[in-house]
mmCIF file with all atom_site columns, C-alpha atoms in Angstrom:
data_model
loop_
_atom_site.group_PDB
_atom_site.id
_atom_site.type_symbol
_atom_site.label_atom_id
_atom_site.label_alt_id
_atom_site.label_comp_id
_atom_site.label_asym_id
_atom_site.label_entity_id
_atom_site.label_seq_id
_atom_site.pdbx_PDB_ins_code
_atom_site.Cartn_x
_atom_site.Cartn_y
_atom_site.Cartn_z
_atom_site.occupancy
_atom_site.B_iso_or_equiv
_atom_site.pdbx_formal_charge
_atom_site.auth_seq_id
_atom_site.auth_comp_id
_atom_site.auth_asym_id
_atom_site.auth_atom_id
_atom_site.pdbx_PDB_model_num
ATOM 1   C CA . ASP A 1 1   ? 5.962   143.594 -42.391 1.00 0.00 ? 19  ASP A CA 1
ATOM 2   C CA . ALA A 1 2   ? 4.954   145.360 -38.784 1.00 0.00 ? 20  ALA A CA 1
ATOM 3   C CA . ARG A 1 3   ? 3.860   148.933 -39.202 1.00 0.00 ? 21  ARG A CA 1
ATOM 4   C CA . VAL A 1 4   ? 2.269   151.272 -36.889 1.00 0.00 ? 22  VAL A CA 1
ATOM 5   C CA . THR A 1 5   ? -1.523  151.154 -37.209 1.00 0.00 ? 23  THR A CA 1
ATOM 6   C CA . GLN A 1 6   ? -3.779  154.666 -36.610 1.00 0.00 ? 24  GLN A CA 1
ATOM 7   C CA . THR A 1 7   ? -7.401  155.045 -36.430 1.00 0.00 ? 25  THR A CA 1
ATOM 8   C CA . PRO A 1 8   ? -9.364  156.691 -37.616 1.00 0.00 ? 26  PRO A CA 1
ATOM 9   C CA . ARG A 1 9   ? -7.619  157.816 -40.987 1.00 0.00 ? 27  ARG A CA 1
ATOM 10  C CA . HIS A 1 10  ? -9.536  160.251 -42.167 1.00 0.00 ? 28  HIS A CA 1
ATOM 11  C CA . LYS A 1 11  ? -12.190 162.821 -39.047 1.00 0.00 ? 29  LYS A CA 1
ATOM 12  C CA . VAL A 1 12  ? -13.958 165.356 -40.510 1.00 0.00 ? 30  VAL A CA 1
ATOM 13  C CA . THR A 1 13  ? -16.247 167.255 -37.283 1.00 0.00 ? 31  THR A CA 1
ATOM 14  C CA . GLU A 1 14  ? -17.928 170.730 -36.227 1.00 0.00 ? 32  GLU A CA 1
ATOM 15  C CA . MET A 1 15  ? -15.963 172.990 -33.725 1.00 0.00 ? 33  MET A CA 1
ATOM 16  C CA . GLY A 1 16  ? -16.430 172.236 -30.206 1.00 0.00 ? 34  GLY A CA 1
ATOM 17  C CA . GLN A 1 17  ? -16.417 168.688 -30.933 1.00 0.00 ? 35  GLN A CA 1
ATOM 18  C CA . GLU A 1 18  ? -14.508 165.393 -29.093 1.00 0.00 ? 36  GLU A CA 1
ATOM 19  C CA . VAL A 1 19  ? -12.145 163.806 -31.036 1.00 0.00 ? 37  VAL A CA 1
ATOM 20  C CA . THR A 1 20  ? -10.238 161.006 -29.910 1.00 0.00 ? 38  THR A CA 1
ATOM 21  C CA . MET A 1 21  ? -7.706  159.340 -31.831 1.00 0.00 ? 39  MET A CA 1
ATOM 22  C CA . ARG A 1 22  ? -6.135  156.091 -31.818 1.00 0.00 ? 40  ARG A CA 1
ATOM 23  C CA . CYS A 1 23  ? -2.669  154.028 -32.188 1.00 0.00 ? 41  CYS A CA 1
ATOM 24  C CA . GLN A 1 24  ? -1.315  150.446 -32.554 1.00 0.00 ? 42  GLN A CA 1
ATOM 25  C CA . PRO A 1 25  ? 2.236   150.506 -31.649 1.00 0.00 ? 43  PRO A CA 1
ATOM 26  C CA . ILE A 1 26  ? 4.777   147.967 -33.724 1.00 0.00 ? 44  ILE A CA 1
ATOM 27  C CA . LEU A 1 27  ? 4.699   144.923 -31.245 1.00 0.00 ? 45  LEU A CA 1
ATOM 28  C CA . GLY A 1 28  ? 7.712   144.894 -28.455 1.00 0.00 ? 46  GLY A CA 1
ATOM 29  C CA . HIS A 1 29  ? 8.486   149.318 -29.498 1.00 0.00 ? 47  HIS A CA 1
ATOM 30  C CA . ASN A 1 30  ? 8.804   150.914 -26.324 1.00 0.00 ? 48  ASN A CA 1
ATOM 31  C CA . THR A 1 31  ? 8.856   154.308 -27.063 1.00 0.00 ? 49  THR A CA 1
ATOM 32  C CA . VAL A 1 32  ? 5.076   155.918 -28.164 1.00 0.00 ? 50  VAL A CA 1
ATOM 33  C CA . PHE A 1 33  ? 5.077   159.469 -30.261 1.00 0.00 ? 51  PHE A CA 1
ATOM 34  C CA . TRP A 1 34  ? 2.152   162.041 -31.707 1.00 0.00 ? 52  TRP A CA 1
ATOM 35  C CA . TYR A 1 35  ? 3.307   164.933 -34.234 1.00 0.00 ? 53  TYR A CA 1
ATOM 36  C CA . ARG A 1 36  ? 0.978   167.233 -36.186 1.00 0.00 ? 54  ARG A CA 1
ATOM 37  C CA . GLN A 1 37  ? 1.832   168.483 -39.309 1.00 0.00 ? 55  GLN A CA 1
ATOM 38  C CA . THR A 1 38  ? 0.434   171.138 -40.777 1.00 0.00 ? 56  THR A CA 1
ATOM 39  C CA . MET A 1 39  ? 1.638   172.880 -44.041 1.00 0.00 ? 57  MET A CA 1
ATOM 40  C CA . MET A 1 40  ? 2.889   176.449 -41.824 1.00 0.00 ? 58  MET A CA 1
ATOM 41  C CA . GLN A 1 41  ? 4.160   174.404 -39.739 1.00 0.00 ? 59  GLN A CA 1
ATOM 42  C CA . GLY A 1 42  ? 5.264   171.141 -40.255 1.00 0.00 ? 60  GLY A CA 1
ATOM 43  C CA . LEU A 1 43  ? 5.954   167.996 -37.785 1.00 0.00 ? 61  LEU A CA 1
ATOM 44  C CA . GLU A 1 44  ? 5.550   169.086 -34.351 1.00 0.00 ? 62  GLU A CA 1
ATOM 45  C CA . LEU A 1 45  ? 5.880   167.276 -31.442 1.00 0.00 ? 63  LEU A CA 1
ATOM 46  C CA . LEU A 1 46  ? 2.839   166.656 -29.213 1.00 0.00 ? 64  LEU A CA 1
ATOM 47  C CA . ALA A 1 47  ? 4.856   164.158 -26.736 1.00 0.00 ? 65  ALA A CA 1
ATOM 48  C CA . TYR A 1 48  ? 5.333   160.640 -26.344 1.00 0.00 ? 66  TYR A CA 1
ATOM 49  C CA . PHE A 1 49  ? 5.530   157.789 -24.435 1.00 0.00 ? 67  PHE A CA 1
ATOM 50  C CA . ARG A 1 50  ? 8.519   155.394 -23.098 1.00 0.00 ? 68  ARG A CA 1
ATOM 51  C CA . ASN A 1 51  ? 7.467   152.477 -21.976 1.00 0.00 ? 69  ASN A CA 1
ATOM 52  C CA . ARG A 1 52  ? 4.037   154.152 -21.196 1.00 0.00 ? 70  ARG A CA 1
ATOM 53  C CA . ALA A 1 53  ? 5.098   156.509 -18.935 1.00 0.00 ? 71  ALA A CA 1
ATOM 54  C CA . PRO A 1 54  ? 4.438   159.985 -20.651 1.00 0.00 ? 72  PRO A CA 1
ATOM 55  C CA . LEU A 1 55  ? 8.567   161.880 -21.387 1.00 0.00 ? 73  LEU A CA 1
ATOM 56  C CA . ASP A 1 56  ? 7.052   165.324 -22.467 1.00 0.00 ? 74  ASP A CA 1
ATOM 57  C CA . ASP A 1 57  ? 4.058   166.556 -23.632 1.00 0.00 ? 75  ASP A CA 1
ATOM 58  C CA . SER A 1 58  ? 5.475   170.426 -24.734 1.00 0.00 ? 76  SER A CA 1
ATOM 59  C CA . GLY A 1 59  ? 4.659   171.224 -28.147 1.00 0.00 ? 77  GLY A CA 1
ATOM 60  C CA . MET A 1 60  ? 0.570   170.186 -27.089 1.00 0.00 ? 78  MET A CA 1
ATOM 61  C CA . PRO A 1 61  ? -1.654  172.626 -25.381 1.00 0.00 ? 79  PRO A CA 1
ATOM 62  C CA . LYS A 1 62  ? -3.375  171.552 -21.862 1.00 0.00 ? 80  LYS A CA 1
ATOM 63  C CA . ASP A 1 63  ? -6.314  173.250 -22.631 1.00 0.00 ? 81  ASP A CA 1
ATOM 64  C CA . ARG A 1 64  ? -8.146  170.989 -24.818 1.00 0.00 ? 82  ARG A CA 1
ATOM 65  C CA . PHE A 1 65  ? -5.384  168.848 -26.007 1.00 0.00 ? 83  PHE A CA 1
ATOM 66  C CA . SER A 1 66  ? -4.311  165.350 -23.846 1.00 0.00 ? 84  SER A CA 1
ATOM 67  C CA . ALA A 1 67  ? -2.125  162.137 -24.060 1.00 0.00 ? 85  ALA A CA 1
ATOM 68  C CA . GLU A 1 68  ? -2.648  158.426 -22.715 1.00 0.00 ? 86  GLU A CA 1
ATOM 69  C CA . MET A 1 69  ? -1.341  155.155 -23.193 1.00 0.00 ? 87  MET A CA 1
ATOM 70  C CA . PRO A 1 70  ? -3.891  152.516 -20.655 1.00 0.00 ? 88  PRO A CA 1
ATOM 71  C CA . ASP A 1 71  ? -1.273  149.959 -21.765 1.00 0.00 ? 89  ASP A CA 1
ATOM 72  C CA . ALA A 1 72  ? 1.589   149.160 -24.937 1.00 0.00 ? 90  ALA A CA 1
ATOM 73  C CA . THR A 1 73  ? -0.553  147.865 -26.840 1.00 0.00 ? 91  THR A CA 1
ATOM 74  C CA . LEU A 1 74  ? -2.936  151.514 -27.529 1.00 0.00 ? 92  LEU A CA 1
ATOM 75  C CA . ALA A 1 75  ? -1.867  155.840 -27.728 1.00 0.00 ? 93  ALA A CA 1
ATOM 76  C CA . THR A 1 76  ? -4.636  157.592 -27.760 1.00 0.00 ? 94  THR A CA 1
ATOM 77  C CA . LEU A 1 77  ? -4.910  161.993 -28.310 1.00 0.00 ? 95  LEU A CA 1
ATOM 78  C CA . LYS A 1 78  ? -8.154  163.284 -27.379 1.00 0.00 ? 96  LYS A CA 1
ATOM 79  C CA . ILE A 1 79  ? -8.831  167.391 -28.322 1.00 0.00 ? 97  ILE A CA 1
ATOM 80  C CA . GLN A 1 80  ? -12.282 169.060 -26.262 1.00 0.00 ? 98  GLN A CA 1
ATOM 81  C CA . PRO A 1 81  ? -12.956 170.781 -27.526 1.00 0.00 ? 99  PRO A CA 1
ATOM 82  C CA . SER A 1 82  ? -11.717 170.830 -31.310 1.00 0.00 ? 100 SER A CA 1
ATOM 83  C CA . GLU A 1 83  ? -11.211 174.297 -33.161 1.00 0.00 ? 101 GLU A CA 1
ATOM 84  C CA . PRO A 1 84  ? -10.584 174.553 -36.821 1.00 0.00 ? 102 PRO A CA 1
ATOM 85  C CA . ARG A 1 85  ? -6.898  175.925 -36.102 1.00 0.00 ? 103 ARG A CA 1
ATOM 86  C CA . ASP A 1 86  ? -6.797  171.926 -35.142 1.00 0.00 ? 104 ASP A CA 1
ATOM 87  C CA . SER A 1 87  ? -6.910  170.486 -38.626 1.00 0.00 ? 105 SER A CA 1
ATOM 88  C CA . ALA A 1 88  ? -3.418  168.938 -39.475 1.00 0.00 ? 106 ALA A CA 1
ATOM 89  C CA . VAL A 1 89  ? -2.068  165.026 -39.637 1.00 0.00 ? 107 VAL A CA 1
ATOM 90  C CA . TYR A 1 90  ? -1.960  163.654 -36.642 1.00 0.00 ? 108 TYR A CA 1
ATOM 91  C CA . PHE A 1 91  ? 1.496   160.709 -36.567 1.00 0.00 ? 109 PHE A CA 1
ATOM 92  C CA . CYS A 1 92  ? 1.768   159.096 -34.464 1.00 0.00 ? 110 CYS A CA 1
ATOM 93  C CA . ALA A 1 93  ? 5.164   157.214 -34.586 1.00 0.00 ? 111 ALA A CA 1
ATOM 94  C CA . SER A 1 94  ? 7.186   153.965 -32.140 1.00 0.00 ? 112 SER A CA 1
ATOM 95  C CA . GLY A 1 95  ? 10.758  152.658 -31.931 1.00 0.00 ? 113 GLY A CA 1
ATOM 96  C CA . VAL A 1 96  ? 13.469  151.851 -29.509 1.00 0.00 ? 114 VAL A CA 1
ATOM 97  C CA . GLN A 1 97  ? 16.311  153.615 -29.061 1.00 0.00 ? 115 GLN A CA 1
ATOM 98  C CA . ASN A 1 98  ? 15.636  156.416 -31.899 1.00 0.00 ? 116 ASN A CA 1
ATOM 99  C CA . THR A 1 99  ? 14.801  154.922 -34.678 1.00 0.00 ? 117 THR A CA 1
ATOM 100 C CA . ILE A 1 100 ? 11.276  155.484 -35.037 1.00 0.00 ? 118 ILE A CA 1
ATOM 101 C CA . TYR A 1 101 ? 8.169   154.652 -37.873 1.00 0.00 ? 119 TYR A CA 1
ATOM 102 C CA . PHE A 1 102 ? 5.830   156.164 -38.406 1.00 0.00 ? 120 PHE A CA 1
ATOM 103 C CA . GLY A 1 103 ? 2.148   155.318 -39.196 1.00 0.00 ? 121 GLY A CA 1
ATOM 104 C CA . GLU A 1 104 ? -0.433  155.823 -41.592 1.00 0.00 ? 122 GLU A CA 1
ATOM 105 C CA . GLY A 1 105 ? -1.609  159.189 -39.794 1.00 0.00 ? 123 GLY A CA 1
ATOM 106 C CA . SER A 1 106 ? -4.799  161.109 -38.898 1.00 0.00 ? 124 SER A CA 1
ATOM 107 C CA . TRP A 1 107 ? -5.790  163.456 -41.192 1.00 0.00 ? 125 TRP A CA 1
ATOM 108 C CA . LEU A 1 108 ? -8.268  165.678 -39.003 1.00 0.00 ? 126 LEU A CA 1
ATOM 109 C CA . THR A 1 109 ? -10.418 168.493 -40.038 1.00 0.00 ? 127 THR A CA 1
ATOM 110 C CA . VAL A 1 110 ? -12.592 171.110 -38.174 1.00 0.00 ? 128 VAL A CA 1
ATOM 111 C CA . VAL A 1 111 ? -15.525 172.857 -39.874 1.00 0.00 ? 129 VAL A CA 1
ATOM 112 C CA . GLY B 2 1   ? 15.519  172.568 -26.667 1.00 0.00 ? 2   GLY B CA 1
ATOM 113 C CA . GLU B 2 2   ? 16.680  171.016 -29.982 1.00 0.00 ? 3   GLU B CA 1
ATOM 114 C CA . ASN B 2 3   ? 15.755  173.082 -33.205 1.00 0.00 ? 4   ASN B CA 1
ATOM 115 C CA . VAL B 2 4   ? 16.249  172.043 -36.505 1.00 0.00 ? 5   VAL B CA 1
ATOM 116 C CA . GLU B 2 5   ? 16.716  174.652 -39.857 1.00 0.00 ? 6   GLU B CA 1
ATOM 117 C CA . GLN B 2 6   ? 17.020  173.080 -43.138 1.00 0.00 ? 7   GLN B CA 1
ATOM 118 C CA . HIS B 2 7   ? 17.778  174.468 -46.689 1.00 0.00 ? 8   HIS B CA 1
ATOM 119 C CA . PRO B 2 8   ? 15.664  174.884 -49.039 1.00 0.00 ? 9   PRO B CA 1
ATOM 120 C CA . SER B 2 9   ? 12.684  174.364 -48.283 1.00 0.00 ? 10  SER B CA 1
ATOM 121 C CA . THR B 2 10  ? 11.966  174.090 -52.738 1.00 0.00 ? 11  THR B CA 1
ATOM 122 C CA . LEU B 2 11  ? 13.992  172.102 -55.542 1.00 0.00 ? 12  LEU B CA 1
ATOM 123 C CA . SER B 2 12  ? 13.696  171.178 -58.200 1.00 0.00 ? 13  SER B CA 1
ATOM 124 C CA . VAL B 2 13  ? 16.672  169.165 -60.550 1.00 0.00 ? 14  VAL B CA 1
ATOM 125 C CA . GLN B 2 14  ? 16.506  167.543 -63.669 1.00 0.00 ? 15  GLN B CA 1
ATOM 126 C CA . GLU B 2 15  ? 16.655  163.829 -63.979 1.00 0.00 ? 16  GLU B CA 1
ATOM 127 C CA . GLY B 2 16  ? 19.899  162.378 -63.388 1.00 0.00 ? 17  GLY B CA 1
ATOM 128 C CA . ASP B 2 17  ? 21.460  165.817 -62.147 1.00 0.00 ? 18  ASP B CA 1
ATOM 129 C CA . SER B 2 18  ? 22.468  165.722 -57.744 1.00 0.00 ? 19  SER B CA 1
ATOM 130 C CA . ALA B 2 19  ? 20.791  167.308 -55.132 1.00 0.00 ? 20  ALA B CA 1
ATOM 131 C CA . VAL B 2 20  ? 21.543  168.039 -51.858 1.00 0.00 ? 21  VAL B CA 1
ATOM 132 C CA . ILE B 2 21  ? 19.588  169.180 -48.955 1.00 0.00 ? 22  ILE B CA 1
ATOM 133 C CA . LYS B 2 22  ? 20.925  170.612 -45.776 1.00 0.00 ? 23  LYS B CA 1
ATOM 134 C CA . CYS B 2 23  ? 20.249  171.298 -41.462 1.00 0.00 ? 24  CYS B CA 1
ATOM 135 C CA . THR B 2 24  ? 21.422  172.745 -39.204 1.00 0.00 ? 25  THR B CA 1
ATOM 136 C CA . TYR B 2 25  ? 21.217  171.635 -35.233 1.00 0.00 ? 26  TYR B CA 1
ATOM 137 C CA . SER B 2 26  ? 21.194  173.790 -32.557 1.00 0.00 ? 27  SER B CA 1
ATOM 138 C CA . ASP B 2 27  ? 22.019  171.846 -29.292 1.00 0.00 ? 28  ASP B CA 1
ATOM 139 C CA . SER B 2 28  ? 25.498  170.149 -29.124 1.00 0.00 ? 29  SER B CA 1
ATOM 140 C CA . ALA B 2 29  ? 24.912  167.087 -27.401 1.00 0.00 ? 30  ALA B CA 1
ATOM 141 C CA . SER B 2 30  ? 21.835  165.540 -29.883 1.00 0.00 ? 31  SER B CA 1
ATOM 142 C CA . ASN B 2 31  ? 24.427  162.247 -31.769 1.00 0.00 ? 32  ASN B CA 1
ATOM 143 C CA . TYR B 2 32  ? 21.156  161.019 -34.153 1.00 0.00 ? 33  TYR B CA 1
ATOM 144 C CA . PHE B 2 33  ? 20.383  162.565 -37.609 1.00 0.00 ? 34  PHE B CA 1
ATOM 145 C CA . PRO B 2 34  ? 18.095  160.546 -39.669 1.00 0.00 ? 35  PRO B CA 1
ATOM 146 C CA . TRP B 2 35  ? 16.095  161.871 -43.496 1.00 0.00 ? 36  TRP B CA 1
ATOM 147 C CA . TYR B 2 36  ? 12.380  160.620 -43.802 1.00 0.00 ? 37  TYR B CA 1
ATOM 148 C CA . LYS B 2 37  ? 10.794  160.109 -47.145 1.00 0.00 ? 38  LYS B CA 1
ATOM 149 C CA . GLN B 2 38  ? 7.636   161.724 -47.083 1.00 0.00 ? 39  GLN B CA 1
ATOM 150 C CA . GLU B 2 39  ? 5.462   160.916 -50.404 1.00 0.00 ? 40  GLU B CA 1
ATOM 151 C CA . LEU B 2 40  ? 1.832   163.087 -51.312 1.00 0.00 ? 41  LEU B CA 1
ATOM 152 C CA . GLY B 2 41  ? -0.202  161.714 -49.094 1.00 0.00 ? 42  GLY B CA 1
ATOM 153 C CA . LYS B 2 42  ? 1.583   159.075 -47.379 1.00 0.00 ? 43  LYS B CA 1
ATOM 154 C CA . ARG B 2 43  ? 3.228   158.862 -44.635 1.00 0.00 ? 44  ARG B CA 1
ATOM 155 C CA . PRO B 2 44  ? 7.013   159.502 -43.563 1.00 0.00 ? 45  PRO B CA 1
ATOM 156 C CA . GLN B 2 45  ? 9.266   156.576 -44.267 1.00 0.00 ? 46  GLN B CA 1
ATOM 157 C CA . LEU B 2 46  ? 13.432  156.829 -43.078 1.00 0.00 ? 47  LEU B CA 1
ATOM 158 C CA . ILE B 2 47  ? 15.854  156.789 -45.605 1.00 0.00 ? 48  ILE B CA 1
ATOM 159 C CA . ILE B 2 48  ? 19.023  156.694 -43.696 1.00 0.00 ? 49  ILE B CA 1
ATOM 160 C CA . ASP B 2 49  ? 20.538  158.161 -41.447 1.00 0.00 ? 50  ASP B CA 1
ATOM 161 C CA . ILE B 2 50  ? 23.757  158.522 -38.904 1.00 0.00 ? 51  ILE B CA 1
ATOM 162 C CA . ARG B 2 51  ? 25.618  159.234 -36.119 1.00 0.00 ? 52  ARG B CA 1
ATOM 163 C CA . SER B 2 52  ? 27.740  161.088 -34.992 1.00 0.00 ? 53  SER B CA 1
ATOM 164 C CA . ASN B 2 53  ? 30.622  158.418 -34.179 1.00 0.00 ? 54  ASN B CA 1
ATOM 165 C CA . VAL B 2 54  ? 30.945  158.946 -37.659 1.00 0.00 ? 55  VAL B CA 1
ATOM 166 C CA . GLY B 2 55  ? 31.096  162.145 -40.868 1.00 0.00 ? 56  GLY B CA 1
ATOM 167 C CA . GLU B 2 56  ? 29.525  160.520 -43.382 1.00 0.00 ? 57  GLU B CA 1
ATOM 168 C CA . LYS B 2 57  ? 27.546  157.334 -44.804 1.00 0.00 ? 58  LYS B CA 1
ATOM 169 C CA . LYS B 2 58  ? 26.253  155.819 -47.643 1.00 0.00 ? 59  LYS B CA 1
ATOM 170 C CA . ASP B 2 59  ? 23.089  153.751 -48.917 1.00 0.00 ? 60  ASP B CA 1
ATOM 171 C CA . GLN B 2 60  ? 22.967  153.604 -53.724 1.00 0.00 ? 61  GLN B CA 1
ATOM 172 C CA . ARG B 2 61  ? 22.425  156.496 -54.489 1.00 0.00 ? 62  ARG B CA 1
ATOM 173 C CA . ILE B 2 62  ? 22.105  158.863 -51.434 1.00 0.00 ? 63  ILE B CA 1
ATOM 174 C CA . ALA B 2 63  ? 24.262  160.037 -48.524 1.00 0.00 ? 64  ALA B CA 1
ATOM 175 C CA . VAL B 2 64  ? 24.513  162.113 -45.621 1.00 0.00 ? 65  VAL B CA 1
ATOM 176 C CA . THR B 2 65  ? 27.232  163.505 -44.334 1.00 0.00 ? 66  THR B CA 1
ATOM 177 C CA . LEU B 2 66  ? 27.785  165.453 -41.015 1.00 0.00 ? 67  LEU B CA 1
ATOM 178 C CA . ASN B 2 67  ? 30.036  168.537 -38.925 1.00 0.00 ? 68  ASN B CA 1
ATOM 179 C CA . LYS B 2 68  ? 29.328  167.978 -35.894 1.00 0.00 ? 69  LYS B CA 1
ATOM 180 C CA . THR B 2 69  ? 32.416  171.158 -35.813 1.00 0.00 ? 70  THR B CA 1
ATOM 181 C CA . ALA B 2 70  ? 29.788  172.817 -37.232 1.00 0.00 ? 71  ALA B CA 1
ATOM 182 C CA . LYS B 2 71  ? 26.618  171.400 -36.106 1.00 0.00 ? 72  LYS B CA 1
ATOM 183 C CA . HIS B 2 72  ? 24.750  170.926 -39.308 1.00 0.00 ? 73  HIS B CA 1
ATOM 184 C CA . PHE B 2 73  ? 24.505  167.824 -41.793 1.00 0.00 ? 74  PHE B CA 1
ATOM 185 C CA . SER B 2 74  ? 23.285  167.189 -45.772 1.00 0.00 ? 75  SER B CA 1
ATOM 186 C CA . LEU B 2 75  ? 21.236  164.227 -47.694 1.00 0.00 ? 76  LEU B CA 1
ATOM 187 C CA . HIS B 2 76  ? 23.138  163.763 -50.754 1.00 0.00 ? 77  HIS B CA 1
ATOM 188 C CA . ILE B 2 77  ? 21.270  162.697 -53.591 1.00 0.00 ? 78  ILE B CA 1
ATOM 189 C CA . THR B 2 78  ? 22.755  160.890 -57.246 1.00 0.00 ? 79  THR B CA 1
ATOM 190 C CA . GLU B 2 79  ? 21.569  160.265 -60.353 1.00 0.00 ? 80  GLU B CA 1
ATOM 191 C CA . THR B 2 80  ? 18.247  161.423 -59.251 1.00 0.00 ? 81  THR B CA 1
ATOM 192 C CA . GLN B 2 81  ? 14.867  160.345 -60.644 1.00 0.00 ? 82  GLN B CA 1
ATOM 193 C CA . PRO B 2 82  ? 11.277  161.316 -61.261 1.00 0.00 ? 83  PRO B CA 1
ATOM 194 C CA . GLU B 2 83  ? 10.331  158.880 -57.924 1.00 0.00 ? 84  GLU B CA 1
ATOM 195 C CA . ASP B 2 84  ? 12.749  160.588 -55.427 1.00 0.00 ? 85  ASP B CA 1
ATOM 196 C CA . SER B 2 85  ? 10.176  163.998 -56.074 1.00 0.00 ? 86  SER B CA 1
ATOM 197 C CA . ALA B 2 86  ? 9.178   164.047 -52.472 1.00 0.00 ? 87  ALA B CA 1
ATOM 198 C CA . VAL B 2 87  ? 8.790   166.087 -48.865 1.00 0.00 ? 88  VAL B CA 1
ATOM 199 C CA . TYR B 2 88  ? 11.989  164.910 -47.621 1.00 0.00 ? 89  TYR B CA 1
ATOM 200 C CA . PHE B 2 89  ? 13.338  166.133 -42.996 1.00 0.00 ? 90  PHE B CA 1
ATOM 201 C CA . CYS B 2 90  ? 15.376  165.994 -42.168 1.00 0.00 ? 91  CYS B CA 1
ATOM 202 C CA . ALA B 2 91  ? 15.619  164.990 -37.601 1.00 0.00 ? 92  ALA B CA 1
ATOM 203 C CA . ALA B 2 92  ? 18.021  165.274 -34.837 1.00 0.00 ? 93  ALA B CA 1
ATOM 204 C CA . SER B 2 93  ? 17.432  163.771 -31.000 1.00 0.00 ? 94  SER B CA 1
ATOM 205 C CA . LYS B 2 94  ? 20.444  162.889 -28.977 1.00 0.00 ? 95  LYS B CA 1
ATOM 206 C CA . LEU B 2 95  ? 20.951  158.779 -28.698 1.00 0.00 ? 96  LEU B CA 1
ATOM 207 C CA . ALA B 2 96  ? 19.207  158.770 -25.492 1.00 0.00 ? 97  ALA B CA 1
ATOM 208 C CA . GLY B 2 97  ? 16.219  159.125 -26.165 1.00 0.00 ? 98  GLY B CA 1
ATOM 209 C CA . THR B 2 98  ? 14.889  162.112 -26.753 1.00 0.00 ? 99  THR B CA 1
ATOM 210 C CA . ALA B 2 99  ? 12.580  162.547 -29.183 1.00 0.00 ? 100 ALA B CA 1
ATOM 211 C CA . LEU B 2 100 ? 12.962  164.092 -32.583 1.00 0.00 ? 101 LEU B CA 1
ATOM 212 C CA . ILE B 2 101 ? 12.701  167.145 -34.283 1.00 0.00 ? 102 ILE B CA 1
ATOM 213 C CA . PHE B 2 102 ? 12.116  167.655 -37.274 1.00 0.00 ? 103 PHE B CA 1
ATOM 214 C CA . GLY B 2 103 ? 13.282  169.972 -39.590 1.00 0.00 ? 104 GLY B CA 1
ATOM 215 C CA . LYS B 2 104 ? 10.518  171.716 -42.210 1.00 0.00 ? 105 LYS B CA 1
ATOM 216 C CA . GLY B 2 105 ? 10.882  169.697 -44.959 1.00 0.00 ? 106 GLY B CA 1
ATOM 217 C CA . THR B 2 106 ? 11.775  170.242 -48.572 1.00 0.00 ? 107 THR B CA 1
ATOM 218 C CA . THR B 2 107 ? 9.456   169.419 -51.432 1.00 0.00 ? 108 THR B CA 1
ATOM 219 C CA . LEU B 2 108 ? 12.460  167.939 -54.483 1.00 0.00 ? 109 LEU B CA 1
ATOM 220 C CA . SER B 2 109 ? 11.042  167.826 -57.157 1.00 0.00 ? 110 SER B CA 1
ATOM 221 C CA . VAL B 2 110 ? 12.748  165.756 -60.548 1.00 0.00 ? 111 VAL B CA 1
ATOM 222 C CA . SER B 2 111 ? 11.581  166.553 -63.375 1.00 0.00 ? 112 SER B CA 1
ATOM 223 C CA . SER B 2 112 ? 12.603  164.299 -66.377 1.00 0.00 ? 113 SER B CA 1
#
């Protein structure tokens, strides 16, 4: 049963620290997404890639967030410096065409 | 860009009743409309989807209808069961491969 794998599953960090979240998409999926989920905003699109090329990162605060896909098996989302308002669940998803499958999420708490 | 509105935000029904969740979208070019179910503490999972060339799709107790003229689509769950309790998200995108834009979600509670 192929799944999107995300690490870490849970992270508590202090304000100002760097946070890196990693995602291994399902083998063969050419599109990778990063979403952020909060109670207030629901599922917000941060960035996505097709064939490792960034297509849209307009939903991402550029001053502190960055997303990359160094190879087809790894996508990263970095926050530097982190702030308490970044506390959320960060989901990676991968897909082919428009059907996408979510990972279990990285639960981030910034104190 | 696309904007998806979802109603209601919460819905409580008795076991065995039907539940209907409605979504509207803004971009007339959108033509792919999936629904995801998210149980507490878990990841969203696809439960049904519809493309713009059909008006209705059914899968056992769930169905989705689409009205492209009015730019709205709905999820229908019949004979609800306690295990249907979850947050349901609608989404929209273009089949050419733009990202899914999600509604804010509906928390469905089914009481026995």
